[in-house]
PDB file of C-alpha atoms in Angstrom:
ATOM      1  CA  VAL A   1     137.738  93.832  73.898  1.00 74.00           C
ATOM      2  CA  VAL A   2     138.666  92.074  70.520  1.00 71.00           C
ATOM      3  CA  ASP A   3     139.286  88.730  72.705  1.00 75.00           C
ATOM      4  CA  ARG A   4     135.782  88.935  74.436  1.00 75.00           C
ATOM      5  CA  LEU A   5     133.949  90.243  71.503  1.00 72.00           C
ATOM      6  CA  VAL A   6     135.560  86.836  69.324  1.00 70.00           C
ATOM      7  CA  ASN A   7     134.633  84.757  72.181  1.00 71.00           C
ATOM      8  CA  PHE A   8     130.978  85.883  72.096  1.00 67.00           C
ATOM      9  CA  ILE A   9     130.542  85.189  68.673  1.00 70.00           C
ATOM     10  CA  SER A  10     132.023  81.714  68.689  1.00 72.00           C
ATOM     11  CA  VAL A  11     129.624  79.186  69.231  1.00 67.00           C
ATOM     12  CA  ALA A  12     130.610  78.377  72.761  1.00 72.00           C
ATOM     13  CA  PRO A  13     128.666  81.104  74.790  1.00 75.00           C
ATOM     14  CA  VAL A  14     125.416  80.112  72.535  1.00 75.00           C
ATOM     15  CA  PHE A  15     125.681  76.644  73.036  1.00 78.00           C
ATOM     16  CA  ASP A  16     126.342  76.825  76.713  1.00 81.00           C
ATOM     17  CA  PHE A  17     123.220  79.121  77.302  1.00 78.00           C
ATOM     18  CA  LEU A  18     121.189  76.615  75.068  1.00 80.00           C
ATOM     19  CA  MET A  19     122.398  73.632  77.529  1.00 79.00           C
ATOM     20  CA  GLN A  20     121.861  75.497  80.766  1.00 84.00           C
ATOM     21  CA  GLN A  21     118.346  76.598  79.772  1.00 82.00           C
ATOM     22  CA  ARG A  22     117.512  73.112  78.130  1.00 80.00           C
ATOM     23  CA  VAL A  23     116.842  74.549  74.995  1.00 77.00           C
ATOM     24  CA  GLN A  24     116.883  72.152  71.973  1.00 73.00           C
ATOM     25  CA  PRO A  25     120.076  73.367  70.248  1.00 67.00           C
ATOM     26  CA  MET A  26     118.052  73.731  67.000  1.00 78.00           C
ATOM     27  CA  THR A  27     117.953  77.330  66.469  1.00 87.00           C
ATOM     28  CA  MET A  28     117.051  79.071  63.244  1.00 92.00           C
ATOM     29  CA  GLN A  29     118.007  82.445  61.555  1.00 96.00           C
ATOM     30  CA  ALA A  30     120.536  82.972  64.142  1.00 92.00           C
ATOM     31  CA  LYS A  31     121.972  86.823  63.893  1.00 95.00           C
ATOM     32  CA  TYR A  32     124.592  88.529  65.588  1.00 94.00           C
ATOM     33  CA  LEU A  33     124.614  92.443  66.305  1.00 96.00           C
ATOM     34  CA  LEU A  34     127.557  94.369  67.357  1.00 95.00           C
ATOM     35  CA  MET A  35     126.671  97.635  69.242  1.00 97.00           C
ATOM     36  CA  VAL A  36     129.002 100.636  70.248  1.00 96.00           C
ATOM     37  CA  SER A  37     127.699 103.559  72.020  1.00 97.00           C
ATOM     38  CA  LYS A  38     128.715 107.083  71.823  1.00 97.00           C
ATOM     39  CA  SER A  39     130.571 106.647  75.180  1.00 95.00           C
ATOM     40  CA  GLY A  40     132.497 103.636  73.940  1.00 94.00           C
ATOM     41  CA  GLN A  41     130.524 100.512  75.192  1.00 94.00           C
ATOM     42  CA  VAL A  42     130.612  97.473  73.313  1.00 94.00           C
ATOM     43  CA  ARG A  43     127.850  95.315  73.322  1.00 95.00           C
ATOM     44  CA  ALA A  44     127.193  92.204  71.305  1.00 94.00           C
ATOM     45  CA  ALA A  45     123.687  90.251  70.631  1.00 96.00           C
ATOM     46  CA  TRP A  46     122.641  87.203  69.273  1.00 92.00           C
ATOM     47  CA  TYR A  47     119.270  86.312  68.080  1.00 96.00           C
ATOM     48  CA  ALA A  48     117.480  83.267  67.039  1.00 94.00           C
ATOM     49  CA  PHE A  49     114.275  81.678  66.591  1.00 95.00           C
ATOM     50  CA  ALA A  50     113.599  78.269  68.464  1.00 91.00           C
ATOM     51  CA  THR A  51     111.180  75.857  68.798  1.00 89.00           C
ATOM     52  CA  ASP A  52     110.032  72.811  70.877  1.00 83.00           C
ATOM     53  CA  LYS A  53     108.646  70.722  68.076  1.00 86.00           C
ATOM     54  CA  VAL A  54     111.848  70.270  65.541  1.00 83.00           C
ATOM     55  CA  THR A  55     110.895  69.780  62.093  1.00 88.00           C
ATOM     56  CA  PRO A  56     112.974  69.328  59.081  1.00 89.00           C
ATOM     57  CA  GLY A  57     113.341  72.245  56.989  1.00 91.00           C
ATOM     58  CA  ALA A  58     112.051  74.743  59.632  1.00 94.00           C
ATOM     59  CA  THR A  59     113.262  78.307  58.975  1.00 95.00           C
ATOM     60  CA  TYR A  60     111.393  79.915  61.955  1.00 96.00           C
ATOM     61  CA  GLY A  61     109.823  78.902  65.517  1.00 94.00           C
ATOM     62  CA  PRO A  62     107.296  80.204  67.846  1.00 95.00           C
ATOM     63  CA  PHE A  63     110.064  81.443  70.158  1.00 94.00           C
ATOM     64  CA  VAL A  64     112.822  84.130  69.880  1.00 96.00           C
ATOM     65  CA  LEU A  65     115.963  83.954  71.755  1.00 93.00           C
ATOM     66  CA  LYS A  66     117.998  87.118  72.810  1.00 96.00           C
ATOM     67  CA  LEU A  67     121.312  86.845  74.295  1.00 93.00           C
ATOM     68  CA  VAL A  68     123.112  90.370  75.184  1.00 95.00           C
ATOM     69  CA  SER A  69     126.624  90.828  76.636  1.00 92.00           C
ATOM     70  CA  GLU A  70     127.642  93.315  79.379  1.00 92.00           C
ATOM     71  CA  ASP A  71     129.622  95.974  78.274  1.00 92.00           C
ATOM     72  CA  LEU A  72     132.812  94.082  76.564  1.00 90.00           C
ATOM     73  CA  ASN A  73     134.802  97.367  77.049  1.00 88.00           C
ATOM     74  CA  GLY A  74     133.743  98.230  80.534  1.00 80.00           C
ATOM     75  CA  GLY A  75     135.850  98.854  83.859  1.00 67.00           C
ATOM     76  CA  GLY A  76     135.026  96.297  86.571  1.00 68.00           C
ATOM     77  CA  ARG A  77     136.145  93.481  84.606  1.00 65.00           C
ATOM     78  CA  ALA A  78     139.936  93.528  86.160  1.00 65.00           C
ATOM     79  CA  ASP A  79     140.901  89.681  86.259  1.00 71.00           C
ATOM     80  CA  ARG A  80     137.673  88.080  85.085  1.00 75.00           C
ATOM     81  CA  SER A  81     138.079  85.589  82.457  1.00 75.00           C
ATOM     82  CA  TYR A  82     134.396  85.697  81.457  1.00 78.00           C
ATOM     83  CA  SER A  83     131.619  87.850  80.484  1.00 82.00           C
ATOM     84  CA  ASP A  84     128.236  88.123  81.698  1.00 86.00           C
ATOM     85  CA  PHE A  85     124.954  87.784  79.612  1.00 89.00           C
ATOM     86  CA  LYS A  86     121.181  88.636  79.576  1.00 93.00           C
ATOM     87  CA  TYR A  87     118.742  86.764  77.970  1.00 93.00           C
ATOM     88  CA  THR A  88     115.333  86.935  76.885  1.00 95.00           C
ATOM     89  CA  ALA A  89     113.050  84.117  75.406  1.00 92.00           C
ATOM     90  CA  LYS A  90     109.593  85.183  74.145  1.00 95.00           C
ATOM     91  CA  GLN A  91     106.742  83.931  71.970  1.00 96.00           C
ATOM     92  CA  THR A  92     106.533  85.450  68.570  1.00 97.00           C
ATOM     93  CA  SER A  93     104.578  85.108  65.382  1.00 97.00           C
ATOM     94  CA  GLU A  94     107.362  87.337  63.433  1.00 97.00           C
ATOM     95  CA  ARG A  95     108.877  84.624  60.679  1.00 97.00           C
ATOM     96  CA  ASP A  96     111.584  87.113  59.546  1.00 98.00           C
ATOM     97  CA  MET A  97     114.515  87.522  61.917  1.00 98.00           C
ATOM     98  CA  GLU A  98     115.513  90.858  60.106  1.00 97.00           C
ATOM     99  CA  ARG A  99     112.175  92.539  60.632  1.00 98.00           C
ATOM    100  CA  LEU A 100     111.979  91.100  64.161  1.00 98.00           C
ATOM    101  CA  ILE A 101     115.330  92.907  65.005  1.00 98.00           C
ATOM    102  CA  ALA A 102     114.094  96.165  63.243  1.00 98.00           C
ATOM    103  CA  LYS A 103     111.439  96.149  66.057  1.00 98.00           C
ATOM    104  CA  HIS A 104     114.039  96.611  68.247  1.00 98.00           C
ATOM    105  CA  ILE A 105     116.198  99.342  66.535  1.00 98.00           C
ATOM    106  CA  PRO A 106     114.631 102.378  68.802  1.00 98.00           C
ATOM    107  CA  LEU A 107     115.630 100.615  71.924  1.00 98.00           C
ATOM    108  CA  ILE A 108     118.840  99.783  70.284  1.00 98.00           C
ATOM    109  CA  LEU A 109     119.413 103.527  69.580  1.00 98.00           C
ATOM    110  CA  LYS A 110     118.612 104.408  73.013  1.00 98.00           C
ATOM    111  CA  GLY A 111     121.458 102.260  74.658  1.00 97.00           C
ATOM    112  CA  ILE A 112     123.911 103.603  71.685  1.00 98.00           C
ATOM    113  CA  ASP A 113     123.016 107.187  72.214  1.00 98.00           C
ATOM    114  CA  MET A 114     122.491 107.438  76.076  1.00 97.00           C
ATOM    115  CA  ASP A 115     123.851 104.260  77.580  1.00 96.00           C
ATOM    116  CA  ALA A 116     120.280 103.206  78.241  1.00 97.00           C
ATOM    117  CA  TRP A 117     120.027  99.544  77.821  1.00 97.00           C
ATOM    118  CA  ASP A 118     117.462  98.527  80.063  1.00 97.00           C
ATOM    119  CA  ALA A 119     114.449  98.553  78.000  1.00 97.00           C
ATOM    120  CA  TYR A 120     116.451  96.627  75.099  1.00 98.00           C
ATOM    121  CA  LEU A 121     117.615  93.786  77.501  1.00 96.00           C
ATOM    122  CA  LYS A 122     114.013  93.044  78.421  1.00 96.00           C
ATOM    123  CA  ALA A 123     112.738  93.402  74.969  1.00 95.00           C
TER     124      ALA A 123
END
């Protein structure tokens, strides 16, 4: 679990995601979350604002990106040396990442309490 978590919070998965989706590698207010459910699932999430109009000194953009790992502690991984991720990219008028993440807390709690992650993954 530790190796998979360290890999997720390194720059490589995020940069790979940005390049695969052809997103400018300029992101703002990037935040990581570590979520451990009652049953022992371990998931990590990365949030960041993005823009298609790069401007010096920008602190937010009109889009929010969210990348969420699969259960990093889960079975079925056997010999796999990689982790799967789900992502969303949505327009937003929010300018503060912590406020944006706070809006996801009810969905995160459903995942933590009941392993019900689907709504959070889509949010």
